């Protein structure tokens, strides 16, 4: 358990960095859940809002970058502080990509037009729910620096991957049997791919948490 | 090479795999292959007060090892054991074994003056003799009988000053007083004086703490070059300096050697909570 720094303003700056990452994580979760909602409701207005609000997450990432650069230059962090600052920079990058994929999902929703719901879309809903739960859990693990919880989230990514394989199989069948649905099926494939990539980035965040705590990013050693 | 640890409490790892603060057993690589000096179970007492507790550590060839820790942790005391500088303190008593080239330097047969030529020391504050630059360097080789004539002496003076990176600045004024040089130049003069008697090991006790950043950078660059010819043990309060100049770092705390390891690991992932507290500014 780390003690407080002798220089209190250093603790304050590290705490602000953590709060900024959590703010970014919450914004990403919101973007992802809105993307799922837009998919369920085929809500074009909502998709445009999601695409526009991606810029807010980008701006948060820029703030995190500036804060980490200042910490590196002004505090010359070492040991856990150095790992923390470097990992936060990487976590911000993963969160920014998660928000990008949420915006990509919204972009492809518009391509679905009025295509009726198929079984395939339910696989996507399951994957997105799984990703949202994982994102929530990984942010909790980050807040508490809980490596057991981070390892738990890391393992869950394989379920999203399995869902993606199932989705591909389902869409292949659909495209073979109903060639008129190829355009919609392709859009679903891109949306599923976005969910799968979001899972990968959440997995990366779990590894960064493990690195902060242990100095080793190979989370498999803790599983 | 691994050796048995002394009888201290067993390691108690924390949840994140680090060694907890209440543990005093040394963590890391105290022992190395082909060491220049070996220290085993070294204890130092000032009268009844124990300043160093059972420290075992190897000093490698052609390496810079830095010793860090808060004031009073024993790092300078330990450094001064390596060339018996503590002999000058009446109440100081050293136990354990410190060997160089297989010989115990605390043996009665050891010539302490010769030992201090083999294991030279540079102090915090530059302390040139109140003599000319030339005489500052020539004094050591003369009293140790290392030269037979003026030509040999000139050669040693020039080589030593060149190795200390000072030649271009002083070659035209060797007859001027050493005390007339700047602080950084005086410190390099002291390093040249140490080199002149042909040491194997150079000890440095906070050699840059009285110098500005430019003079410090010049000394640090010099330390890196000297490593090719000598073993160097440096005590420093600057963790940035330790990380810049040394290949291994040893952390001392209240007379215990807490952790030793490659400098890059010590400053990114120390294994002992006490090391982490100190280098991240959480000490106290």
Short mmCIF file of C-alpha atoms in Angstrom, two decimals:
data_model
loop_
_atom_site.label_atom_id
_atom_site.label_comp_id
_atom_site.label_asym_id
_atom_site.label_seq_id
_atom_site.Cartn_x
_atom_site.Cartn_y
_atom_site.Cartn_z
CA UNK A 1 0.00 0.00 0.00
CA UNK A 2 1.61 3.25 -1.13
CA UNK A 3 1.91 6.11 1.35
CA UNK A 4 1.19 9.72 0.46
CA UNK A 5 3.96 11.80 -1.08
CA UNK A 6 5.85 14.21 1.15
CA UNK A 7 5.03 16.91 -1.45
CA UNK A 8 1.24 17.07 -1.23
CA UNK A 9 0.78 18.90 -4.55
CA UNK A 10 2.33 15.87 -6.29
CA UNK A 11 -0.43 13.66 -4.88
CA UNK A 12 -2.96 16.26 -5.97
CA UNK A 13 -1.67 16.20 -9.56
CA UNK A 14 -1.71 12.39 -9.70
CA UNK A 15 -5.24 12.37 -8.30
CA UNK A 16 -6.38 14.88 -10.94
CA UNK A 17 -4.87 12.68 -13.64
CA UNK A 18 -6.78 9.68 -12.30
CA UNK A 19 -10.03 11.65 -12.20
CA UNK A 20 -9.48 12.75 -15.79
CA UNK A 21 -9.01 9.14 -16.90
CA UNK A 22 -12.19 8.13 -15.06
CA UNK A 23 -14.06 11.02 -16.69
CA UNK A 24 -12.81 9.79 -20.05
CA UNK A 25 -13.83 6.21 -19.22
CA UNK A 26 -17.32 7.34 -18.23
CA UNK A 27 -17.63 9.31 -21.48
CA UNK A 28 -16.58 6.21 -23.47
CA UNK A 29 -19.15 4.07 -21.65
CA UNK A 30 -21.82 6.63 -22.46
CA UNK A 31 -20.83 6.70 -26.13
CA UNK A 32 -20.92 2.91 -26.32
CA UNK A 33 -24.32 2.56 -24.61
CA UNK A 34 -25.73 5.29 -26.86
CA UNK A 35 -24.37 3.43 -29.91
CA UNK A 36 -26.20 0.29 -28.79
CA UNK A 37 -29.36 2.33 -28.24
CA UNK A 38 -29.07 3.83 -31.72
CA UNK A 39 -28.68 0.34 -33.16
CA UNK A 40 -31.77 -0.92 -31.33
CA UNK A 41 -33.89 2.07 -32.33
CA UNK A 42 -32.31 2.86 -35.72
CA UNK A 43 -32.14 6.42 -34.44
CA UNK A 44 -30.34 8.55 -37.01
CA UNK A 45 -30.42 11.69 -34.89
CA UNK A 46 -28.75 9.83 -32.05
CA UNK A 47 -26.06 8.38 -34.36
CA UNK A 48 -25.16 11.89 -35.52
CA UNK A 49 -24.91 13.02 -31.89
CA UNK A 50 -22.60 10.10 -31.05
CA UNK A 51 -20.35 10.88 -34.03
CA UNK A 52 -20.19 14.56 -33.05
CA UNK A 53 -19.47 13.82 -29.38
CA UNK A 54 -16.45 11.67 -30.23
CA UNK A 55 -14.55 14.98 -30.39
CA UNK A 56 -15.16 15.44 -26.64
CA UNK A 57 -13.36 12.19 -25.86
CA UNK A 58 -10.52 13.24 -28.15
CA UNK A 59 -10.26 16.51 -26.22
CA UNK A 60 -10.13 14.59 -22.92
CA UNK A 61 -7.31 12.44 -24.30
CA UNK A 62 -5.43 15.61 -25.21
CA UNK A 63 -5.87 16.87 -21.63
CA UNK A 64 -4.53 13.58 -20.24
CA UNK A 65 -1.51 13.78 -22.56
CA UNK A 66 -0.77 17.32 -21.40
CA UNK A 67 -1.09 16.33 -17.73
CA UNK A 68 1.26 13.35 -18.14
CA UNK A 69 3.83 15.39 -20.05
CA UNK A 70 3.77 18.02 -17.30
CA UNK A 71 4.15 15.36 -14.61
CA UNK A 72 7.10 13.77 -16.42
CA UNK A 73 8.81 17.13 -16.92
CA UNK A 74 8.06 18.72 -13.54
CA UNK A 75 8.07 15.77 -11.12
CA UNK A 76 10.40 13.24 -12.77
CA UNK A 77 8.31 10.36 -11.40
CA UNK A 78 10.00 7.08 -10.48
CA UNK A 79 8.91 3.51 -9.67
CA UNK A 80 5.12 3.20 -9.17
CA UNK A 81 4.62 6.88 -10.01
CA UNK A 82 6.48 6.47 -13.30
CA UNK A 83 4.53 3.30 -14.12
CA UNK A 84 1.32 5.09 -13.20
CA UNK A 85 1.98 8.10 -15.44
CA UNK A 86 3.13 6.00 -18.41
CA UNK A 87 0.20 3.57 -18.02
CA UNK A 88 -2.28 6.46 -17.82
CA UNK A 89 -1.00 7.75 -21.13
CA UNK A 90 -1.61 4.32 -22.66
CA UNK A 91 -5.00 3.89 -20.99
CA UNK A 92 -6.11 7.25 -22.42
CA UNK A 93 -5.07 6.05 -25.86
CA UNK A 94 -7.09 2.81 -25.44
CA UNK A 95 -10.13 4.75 -24.22
CA UNK A 96 -9.89 7.11 -27.17
CA UNK A 97 -9.93 4.11 -29.52
CA UNK A 98 -12.94 2.65 -27.68
CA UNK A 99 -14.83 5.89 -28.31
CA UNK A 100 -13.74 5.79 -31.97
CA UNK A 101 -15.21 2.30 -32.32
CA UNK A 102 -18.46 3.43 -30.66
CA UNK A 103 -18.66 6.23 -33.26
CA UNK A 104 -17.91 3.69 -36.02
CA UNK A 105 -20.79 1.55 -34.78
CA UNK A 106 -23.07 4.58 -35.04
CA UNK A 107 -21.85 5.30 -38.59
CA UNK A 108 -22.77 1.80 -39.72
CA UNK A 109 -26.20 1.92 -38.05
CA UNK A 110 -27.26 4.37 -40.75
CA UNK A 111 -26.40 1.78 -43.41
CA UNK A 112 -28.85 -0.70 -41.91
CA UNK A 113 -31.77 1.54 -42.91
CA UNK A 114 -34.95 -0.38 -42.28
CA UNK A 115 -33.45 -3.86 -42.56
CA UNK A 116 -35.47 -6.13 -40.24
CA UNK A 117 -33.77 -7.43 -37.09
CA UNK A 118 -32.18 -10.82 -37.55
CA UNK A 119 -30.78 -13.27 -35.03
CA UNK A 120 -27.33 -11.92 -35.88
CA UNK A 121 -28.10 -8.56 -34.34
CA UNK A 122 -28.86 -10.23 -31.01
CA UNK A 123 -25.30 -11.57 -30.98
CA UNK A 124 -24.11 -7.97 -31.36
CA UNK A 125 -26.33 -6.81 -28.50
CA UNK A 126 -24.82 -9.55 -26.31
CA UNK A 127 -21.28 -8.55 -27.33
CA UNK A 128 -21.99 -4.86 -26.67
CA UNK A 129 -23.53 -5.66 -23.26
CA UNK A 130 -20.46 -7.72 -22.43
CA UNK A 131 -18.18 -4.86 -23.54
CA UNK A 132 -20.11 -2.33 -21.47
CA UNK A 133 -19.89 -4.54 -18.38
CA UNK A 134 -16.17 -5.08 -18.96
CA UNK A 135 -15.56 -1.36 -19.40
CA UNK A 136 -17.39 -0.63 -16.17
CA UNK A 137 -15.44 -3.33 -14.32
CA UNK A 138 -12.08 -2.29 -15.71
CA UNK A 139 -12.69 1.31 -14.65
CA UNK A 140 -13.51 0.00 -11.15
CA UNK A 141 -10.31 -2.05 -11.17
CA UNK A 142 -8.40 1.07 -12.26
CA UNK A 143 -9.94 3.19 -9.52
CA UNK A 144 -8.98 0.69 -6.82
CA UNK A 145 -5.82 -0.61 -8.56
CA UNK A 146 -7.31 -4.07 -8.08
CA UNK A 147 -5.29 -6.57 -10.10
CA UNK A 148 -7.64 -9.50 -9.38
CA UNK A 149 -10.54 -7.59 -10.89
CA UNK A 150 -8.35 -6.50 -13.81
CA UNK A 151 -7.41 -10.15 -14.43
CA UNK A 152 -11.10 -11.11 -14.32
CA UNK A 153 -11.93 -8.50 -16.99
CA UNK A 154 -8.94 -9.63 -19.07
CA UNK A 155 -10.31 -13.18 -19.17
CA UNK A 156 -13.79 -12.03 -20.25
CA UNK A 157 -12.49 -10.74 -23.59
CA UNK A 158 -12.44 -14.31 -24.89
CA UNK A 159 -16.26 -14.36 -24.58
CA UNK A 160 -16.55 -11.33 -26.86
CA UNK A 161 -14.19 -13.03 -29.31
CA UNK A 162 -16.38 -16.13 -29.27
CA UNK A 163 -19.44 -13.94 -29.93
CA UNK A 164 -17.64 -12.37 -32.88
CA UNK A 165 -16.85 -15.79 -34.38
CA UNK A 166 -20.48 -16.77 -33.93
CA UNK A 167 -21.55 -13.50 -35.60
CA UNK A 168 -19.32 -14.11 -38.62
CA UNK A 169 -20.73 -17.60 -39.06
CA UNK A 170 -24.28 -16.34 -38.77
CA UNK A 171 -23.71 -13.51 -41.27
CA UNK A 172 -22.00 -15.85 -43.76
CA UNK A 173 -25.10 -18.03 -43.72
CA UNK A 174 -27.32 -14.98 -44.15
CA UNK A 175 -25.31 -13.63 -47.08
CA UNK A 176 -25.26 -17.02 -48.80
CA UNK A 177 -28.98 -17.58 -48.42
CA UNK A 178 -30.26 -14.02 -48.82
CA UNK A 179 -28.04 -12.11 -51.22
CA UNK A 180 -30.28 -9.07 -50.99
CA UNK A 181 -29.14 -8.58 -47.40
CA UNK A 182 -25.44 -8.39 -48.15
CA UNK A 183 -25.24 -4.61 -47.58
CA UNK A 184 -26.96 -4.83 -44.20
CA UNK A 185 -24.98 -7.91 -43.24
CA UNK A 186 -21.73 -6.11 -44.04
CA UNK A 187 -22.80 -3.23 -41.81
CA UNK A 188 -23.52 -5.72 -39.00
CA UNK A 189 -20.11 -7.27 -39.57
CA UNK A 190 -18.41 -3.89 -39.12
CA UNK A 191 -20.47 -3.19 -36.00
CA UNK A 192 -19.54 -6.61 -34.58
CA UNK A 193 -15.91 -5.98 -35.45
CA UNK A 194 -16.07 -2.69 -33.52
CA UNK A 195 -17.39 -4.53 -30.44
CA UNK A 196 -14.63 -7.09 -30.75
CA UNK A 197 -11.96 -4.36 -30.96
CA UNK A 198 -13.48 -2.54 -27.99
CA UNK A 199 -13.01 -5.77 -26.01
CA UNK A 200 -9.35 -5.85 -27.06
CA UNK A 201 -8.78 -2.28 -25.85
CA UNK A 202 -10.47 -3.02 -22.51
CA UNK A 203 -8.15 -6.02 -22.23
CA UNK A 204 -5.19 -3.67 -22.84
CA UNK A 205 -6.41 -1.42 -20.02
CA UNK A 206 -6.52 -4.43 -17.68
CA UNK A 207 -2.87 -5.11 -18.61
CA UNK A 208 -1.91 -1.48 -17.91
CA UNK A 209 -3.50 -1.73 -14.44
CA UNK A 210 -1.48 -4.87 -13.80
CA UNK A 211 1.67 -3.03 -14.91
CA UNK A 212 1.00 -0.09 -12.57
CA UNK A 213 0.69 -2.39 -9.57
CA UNK A 214 3.31 -5.05 -10.33
CA UNK A 215 5.73 -3.49 -12.83
CA UNK A 216 4.94 -6.35 -15.19
CA UNK A 217 2.41 -6.11 -18.01
CA UNK A 218 2.12 -9.89 -18.46
CA UNK A 219 -1.18 -10.29 -16.63
CA UNK A 220 -1.20 -14.05 -17.32
CA UNK A 221 1.33 -14.41 -14.50
CA UNK A 222 -1.36 -13.27 -12.08
CA UNK A 223 -4.08 -15.58 -13.40
CA UNK B 1 26.47 -16.53 -7.94
CA UNK B 2 24.20 -16.96 -4.93
CA UNK B 3 25.20 -17.05 -1.30
CA UNK B 4 23.17 -17.77 1.82
CA UNK B 5 21.55 -14.78 3.45
CA UNK B 6 22.37 -13.94 7.02
CA UNK B 7 19.91 -14.78 9.78
CA UNK B 8 17.38 -12.01 9.36
CA UNK B 9 13.56 -12.35 9.29
CA UNK B 10 12.15 -14.12 6.25
CA UNK B 11 10.82 -12.09 3.35
CA UNK B 12 7.17 -11.13 3.69
CA UNK B 13 5.72 -10.27 0.29
CA UNK B 14 2.77 -7.87 0.04
CA UNK B 15 -0.32 -8.48 -2.12
CA UNK B 16 1.38 -6.91 -5.14
CA UNK B 17 4.45 -9.13 -4.75
CA UNK B 18 6.70 -6.54 -3.09
CA UNK B 19 8.62 -7.02 0.12
CA UNK B 20 6.92 -5.26 3.02
CA UNK B 21 8.37 -2.38 5.01
CA UNK B 22 8.89 -4.39 8.21
CA UNK B 23 11.40 -6.64 6.45
CA UNK B 24 15.13 -5.89 6.71
CA UNK B 25 16.61 -8.72 4.67
CA UNK B 26 18.44 -7.49 1.57
CA UNK B 27 16.47 -7.94 -1.64
CA UNK B 28 18.15 -8.27 -5.03
CA UNK B 29 21.52 -9.07 -6.49
CA UNK B 30 24.11 -8.38 -3.78
CA UNK B 31 26.53 -10.89 -5.24
CA UNK B 32 27.94 -10.83 -8.75
CA UNK B 33 30.39 -12.78 -10.84
CA UNK B 34 34.02 -11.63 -10.82
CA UNK B 35 33.69 -8.90 -8.20
CA UNK B 36 36.49 -6.40 -7.60
CA UNK B 37 35.67 -6.14 -3.89
CA UNK B 38 33.56 -8.40 -1.68
CA UNK B 39 31.95 -7.30 1.57
CA UNK B 40 30.44 -9.92 3.88
CA UNK B 41 28.41 -9.33 7.06
CA UNK B 42 29.93 -5.91 7.60
CA UNK B 43 28.93 -4.19 10.84
CA UNK B 44 30.08 -0.73 11.84
CA UNK B 45 29.79 0.72 15.33
CA UNK B 46 30.42 4.26 16.55
CA UNK B 47 31.10 3.52 20.23
CA UNK B 48 27.96 1.57 21.28
CA UNK B 49 25.82 2.71 18.41
CA UNK B 50 25.57 0.36 15.45
CA UNK B 51 25.57 2.30 12.15
CA UNK B 52 25.74 -0.60 9.67
CA UNK B 53 23.98 -3.94 10.17
CA UNK B 54 25.33 -7.08 8.53
CA UNK B 55 25.79 -5.66 5.06
CA UNK B 56 27.00 -8.00 2.32
CA UNK B 57 27.68 -6.57 -1.12
CA UNK B 58 29.98 -7.06 -4.09
CA UNK B 59 31.58 -4.19 -6.00
CA UNK B 60 31.99 -5.19 -9.65
CA UNK B 61 34.81 -4.52 -12.06
CA UNK B 62 34.32 -1.63 -14.46
CA UNK B 63 30.97 -0.75 -12.99
CA UNK B 64 29.54 2.25 -11.24
CA UNK B 65 27.49 1.30 -8.21
CA UNK B 66 25.52 4.07 -6.54
CA UNK B 67 24.55 4.04 -2.89
CA UNK B 68 21.41 5.94 -2.04
CA UNK B 69 19.29 6.46 1.04
CA UNK B 70 18.15 9.12 3.49
CA UNK B 71 20.61 11.01 5.69
CA UNK B 72 21.96 8.80 8.45
CA UNK B 73 21.20 5.54 6.62
CA UNK B 74 24.86 4.49 6.64
CA UNK B 75 25.73 4.81 2.96
CA UNK B 76 28.74 7.09 3.51
CA UNK B 77 29.84 5.05 6.53
CA UNK B 78 29.77 1.92 4.37
CA UNK B 79 31.65 3.67 1.54
CA UNK B 80 34.36 4.76 3.95
CA UNK B 81 34.82 1.16 5.11
CA UNK B 82 36.00 0.27 1.62
CA UNK B 83 39.34 2.05 2.05
CA UNK B 84 39.43 2.08 5.85
CA UNK B 85 38.75 5.80 6.11
CA UNK B 86 36.81 4.97 9.26
CA UNK B 87 40.13 4.06 10.92
CA UNK B 88 40.60 7.79 11.47
CA UNK B 89 37.64 7.83 13.88
CA UNK B 90 38.72 6.57 17.32
CA UNK B 91 35.33 5.22 18.40
CA UNK B 92 34.63 3.46 15.11
CA UNK B 93 34.78 -0.34 15.00
CA UNK B 94 34.27 -2.48 11.90
CA UNK B 95 33.51 -6.21 11.92
CA UNK B 96 32.93 -8.65 9.08
CA UNK B 97 35.07 -9.12 6.04
CA UNK B 98 35.97 -6.83 3.14
CA UNK B 99 38.22 -8.37 0.54
CA UNK B 100 40.02 -6.96 -2.46
CA UNK B 101 41.83 -9.28 -4.85
CA UNK B 102 41.33 -12.05 -2.28
CA UNK B 103 42.93 -10.17 0.64
CA UNK B 104 41.03 -8.94 3.69
CA UNK B 105 41.67 -5.20 3.74
CA UNK B 106 41.20 -5.19 7.53
CA UNK B 107 44.02 -7.70 8.04
CA UNK B 108 46.95 -6.50 10.20
CA UNK B 109 49.31 -7.10 7.27
CA UNK B 110 47.63 -4.54 5.09
CA UNK B 111 49.46 -1.24 4.51
CA UNK B 112 46.63 1.25 4.88
CA UNK B 113 48.46 3.98 2.93
CA UNK B 114 48.93 1.59 -0.01
CA UNK B 115 45.30 0.49 0.32
CA UNK B 116 44.09 4.08 0.00
CA UNK B 117 46.11 4.43 -3.18
CA UNK B 118 44.41 1.29 -4.53
CA UNK B 119 41.01 2.45 -3.34
CA UNK B 120 40.98 6.22 -3.78
CA UNK B 121 38.33 8.57 -2.55
CA UNK B 122 36.85 11.85 -3.79
CA UNK B 123 34.91 13.92 -1.28
CA UNK B 124 31.84 16.11 -1.40
CA UNK B 125 33.79 19.36 -1.30
CA UNK B 126 36.79 19.69 -3.63
CA UNK B 127 39.89 19.75 -1.45
CA UNK B 128 42.96 20.50 -3.59
CA UNK B 129 46.24 20.94 -1.73
CA UNK B 130 47.37 24.58 -1.41
CA UNK B 131 49.98 23.90 -4.06
CA UNK B 132 50.28 24.21 -7.83
CA UNK B 133 48.09 22.16 -10.15
CA UNK B 134 51.18 20.13 -11.08
CA UNK B 135 52.12 19.46 -7.45
CA UNK B 136 48.56 18.42 -6.58
CA UNK B 137 48.96 15.50 -8.98
CA UNK B 138 52.67 14.84 -8.41
CA UNK B 139 52.39 14.55 -4.63
CA UNK B 140 50.83 11.06 -4.56
CA UNK B 141 53.14 9.34 -7.06
CA UNK B 142 56.11 10.91 -5.27
CA UNK B 143 55.24 9.67 -1.76
CA UNK B 144 54.30 6.24 -3.10
CA UNK B 145 57.61 6.04 -5.01
CA UNK B 146 55.91 5.44 -8.35
CA UNK B 147 58.35 7.49 -10.45
CA UNK B 148 62.09 7.64 -10.89
CA UNK B 149 62.58 10.87 -12.76
CA UNK B 150 60.99 14.10 -13.89
CA UNK B 151 60.03 12.72 -17.29
CA UNK B 152 58.02 9.91 -15.72
CA UNK B 153 56.39 12.38 -13.33
CA UNK B 154 55.47 14.72 -16.19
CA UNK B 155 53.90 11.80 -18.00
CA UNK B 156 51.82 10.74 -14.97
CA UNK B 157 50.68 14.32 -14.36
CA UNK B 158 49.65 14.79 -17.98
CA UNK B 159 47.93 11.38 -18.27
CA UNK B 160 46.05 11.82 -15.00
CA UNK B 161 44.84 15.32 -15.85
CA UNK B 162 43.84 14.15 -19.33
CA UNK B 163 41.87 11.22 -17.91
CA UNK B 164 40.10 13.63 -15.60
CA UNK B 165 39.12 15.71 -18.62
CA UNK B 166 40.94 18.81 -17.37
CA UNK B 167 44.04 18.98 -19.58
CA UNK B 168 42.83 21.47 -22.17
CA UNK B 169 41.76 23.85 -19.41
CA UNK B 170 44.97 23.78 -17.35
CA UNK B 171 47.85 22.66 -19.60
CA UNK B 172 49.18 26.21 -19.88
CA UNK B 173 49.02 27.00 -16.19
CA UNK B 174 50.21 23.90 -14.36
CA UNK B 175 52.29 26.08 -12.05
CA UNK B 176 49.23 28.05 -10.90
CA UNK B 177 47.57 27.20 -7.55
CA UNK B 178 44.98 24.40 -7.68
CA UNK B 179 42.80 26.45 -5.39
CA UNK B 180 42.46 29.08 -8.12
CA UNK B 181 40.36 26.76 -10.31
CA UNK B 182 36.56 26.78 -10.38
CA UNK B 183 34.66 24.32 -8.15
CA UNK B 184 34.07 21.84 -10.97
CA UNK B 185 37.69 22.08 -12.13
CA UNK B 186 38.93 21.60 -8.55
CA UNK B 187 36.82 18.45 -8.26
CA UNK B 188 38.26 17.11 -11.51
CA UNK B 189 41.72 17.99 -10.18
CA UNK B 190 40.95 15.88 -7.11
CA UNK B 191 39.84 13.03 -9.36
CA UNK B 192 43.08 13.39 -11.35
CA UNK B 193 45.01 13.30 -8.06
CA UNK B 194 43.23 10.05 -7.16
CA UNK B 195 43.92 8.54 -10.57
CA UNK B 196 47.62 9.48 -10.44
CA UNK B 197 48.48 6.78 -7.89
CA UNK B 198 46.97 4.00 -10.00
CA UNK B 199 43.86 2.94 -8.10
CA UNK B 200 41.62 0.00 -8.95
CA UNK B 201 38.58 1.42 -7.19
CA UNK B 202 37.46 5.03 -6.85
CA UNK B 203 35.03 5.97 -4.08
CA UNK B 204 33.02 9.15 -4.49
CA UNK B 205 31.10 10.67 -1.60
CA UNK B 206 28.54 13.08 -3.08
CA UNK B 207 31.13 14.43 -5.55
CA UNK B 208 28.77 16.87 -7.27
CA UNK B 209 26.73 18.24 -4.39
CA UNK B 210 28.74 21.47 -4.33
CA UNK B 211 28.71 21.92 -8.12
CA UNK B 212 26.40 23.65 -10.60
CA UNK B 213 24.50 21.59 -13.24
CA UNK B 214 27.10 22.11 -15.98
CA UNK B 215 30.05 21.13 -13.76
CA UNK B 216 27.93 18.20 -12.53
CA UNK B 217 27.28 17.04 -16.10
CA UNK B 218 31.03 17.21 -16.88
CA UNK B 219 31.83 15.08 -13.79
CA UNK B 220 29.07 12.60 -14.67
CA UNK B 221 30.45 12.28 -18.19
CA UNK B 222 33.90 11.75 -16.68
CA UNK B 223 32.55 9.03 -14.33
CA UNK B 224 31.16 7.21 -17.36
CA UNK B 225 34.57 7.32 -19.07
CA UNK B 226 36.49 6.34 -15.92
CA UNK B 227 34.32 3.22 -15.62
CA UNK B 228 36.31 1.67 -18.47
CA UNK B 229 39.43 1.63 -16.26
CA UNK B 230 38.17 1.57 -12.67
CA UNK B 231 35.41 0.34 -10.39
CA UNK B 232 33.48 3.27 -8.99
CA UNK B 233 31.25 3.40 -5.92
CA UNK B 234 29.36 6.66 -5.54
CA UNK B 235 27.22 7.98 -2.71
CA UNK B 236 24.65 10.47 -3.91
CA UNK B 237 21.54 12.19 -2.67
CA UNK B 238 20.41 12.82 -6.23
CA UNK B 239 18.37 9.93 -7.56
CA UNK B 240 18.59 11.42 -11.03
CA UNK B 241 22.37 11.30 -10.71
CA UNK B 242 22.29 7.69 -9.53
CA UNK B 243 20.07 6.78 -12.47
CA UNK B 244 22.30 8.66 -14.93
CA UNK B 245 25.72 7.36 -13.89
CA UNK B 246 25.37 3.91 -12.32
CA UNK B 247 24.70 0.42 -13.57
CA UNK B 248 23.78 -0.93 -10.10
CA UNK B 249 22.11 0.82 -7.22
CA UNK B 250 22.08 -0.08 -3.52
CA UNK B 251 19.46 1.40 -1.20
CA UNK B 252 20.34 1.79 2.51
CA UNK B 253 17.86 2.42 5.32
CA UNK B 254 18.77 2.85 9.00
CA UNK B 255 22.02 0.92 8.57
CA UNK B 256 20.46 -1.95 6.60
CA UNK B 257 21.14 -2.68 2.97
CA UNK B 258 17.54 -2.99 1.81
CA UNK B 259 17.79 -3.57 -1.91
CA UNK B 260 20.43 -3.91 -4.62
CA UNK B 261 19.88 -4.34 -8.32
CA UNK B 262 20.29 -2.99 -11.83
CA UNK B 263 19.69 0.77 -11.70
CA UNK B 264 16.99 0.61 -14.37
CA UNK B 265 14.99 -1.90 -12.32
CA UNK B 266 15.46 -0.11 -9.01
CA UNK B 267 14.04 3.11 -10.48
CA UNK B 268 11.15 1.53 -12.39
CA UNK B 269 10.11 -1.51 -10.34
CA UNK B 270 11.82 -1.71 -6.94
CA UNK B 271 10.97 -4.88 -5.05
CA UNK B 272 11.03 -3.50 -1.52
CA UNK B 273 8.38 -1.10 -0.25
CA UNK B 274 11.02 0.93 1.60
CA UNK B 275 12.96 1.48 -1.64
CA UNK B 276 9.78 2.54 -3.39
CA UNK B 277 8.84 4.92 -0.56
CA UNK B 278 12.23 6.60 -0.76
CA UNK B 279 12.63 6.98 -4.50
CA UNK B 280 9.05 8.17 -5.00
CA UNK B 281 9.31 10.77 -2.24
CA UNK B 282 7.06 8.98 0.23
CA UNK B 283 9.74 8.57 2.86
CA UNK B 284 8.97 9.68 6.38
#
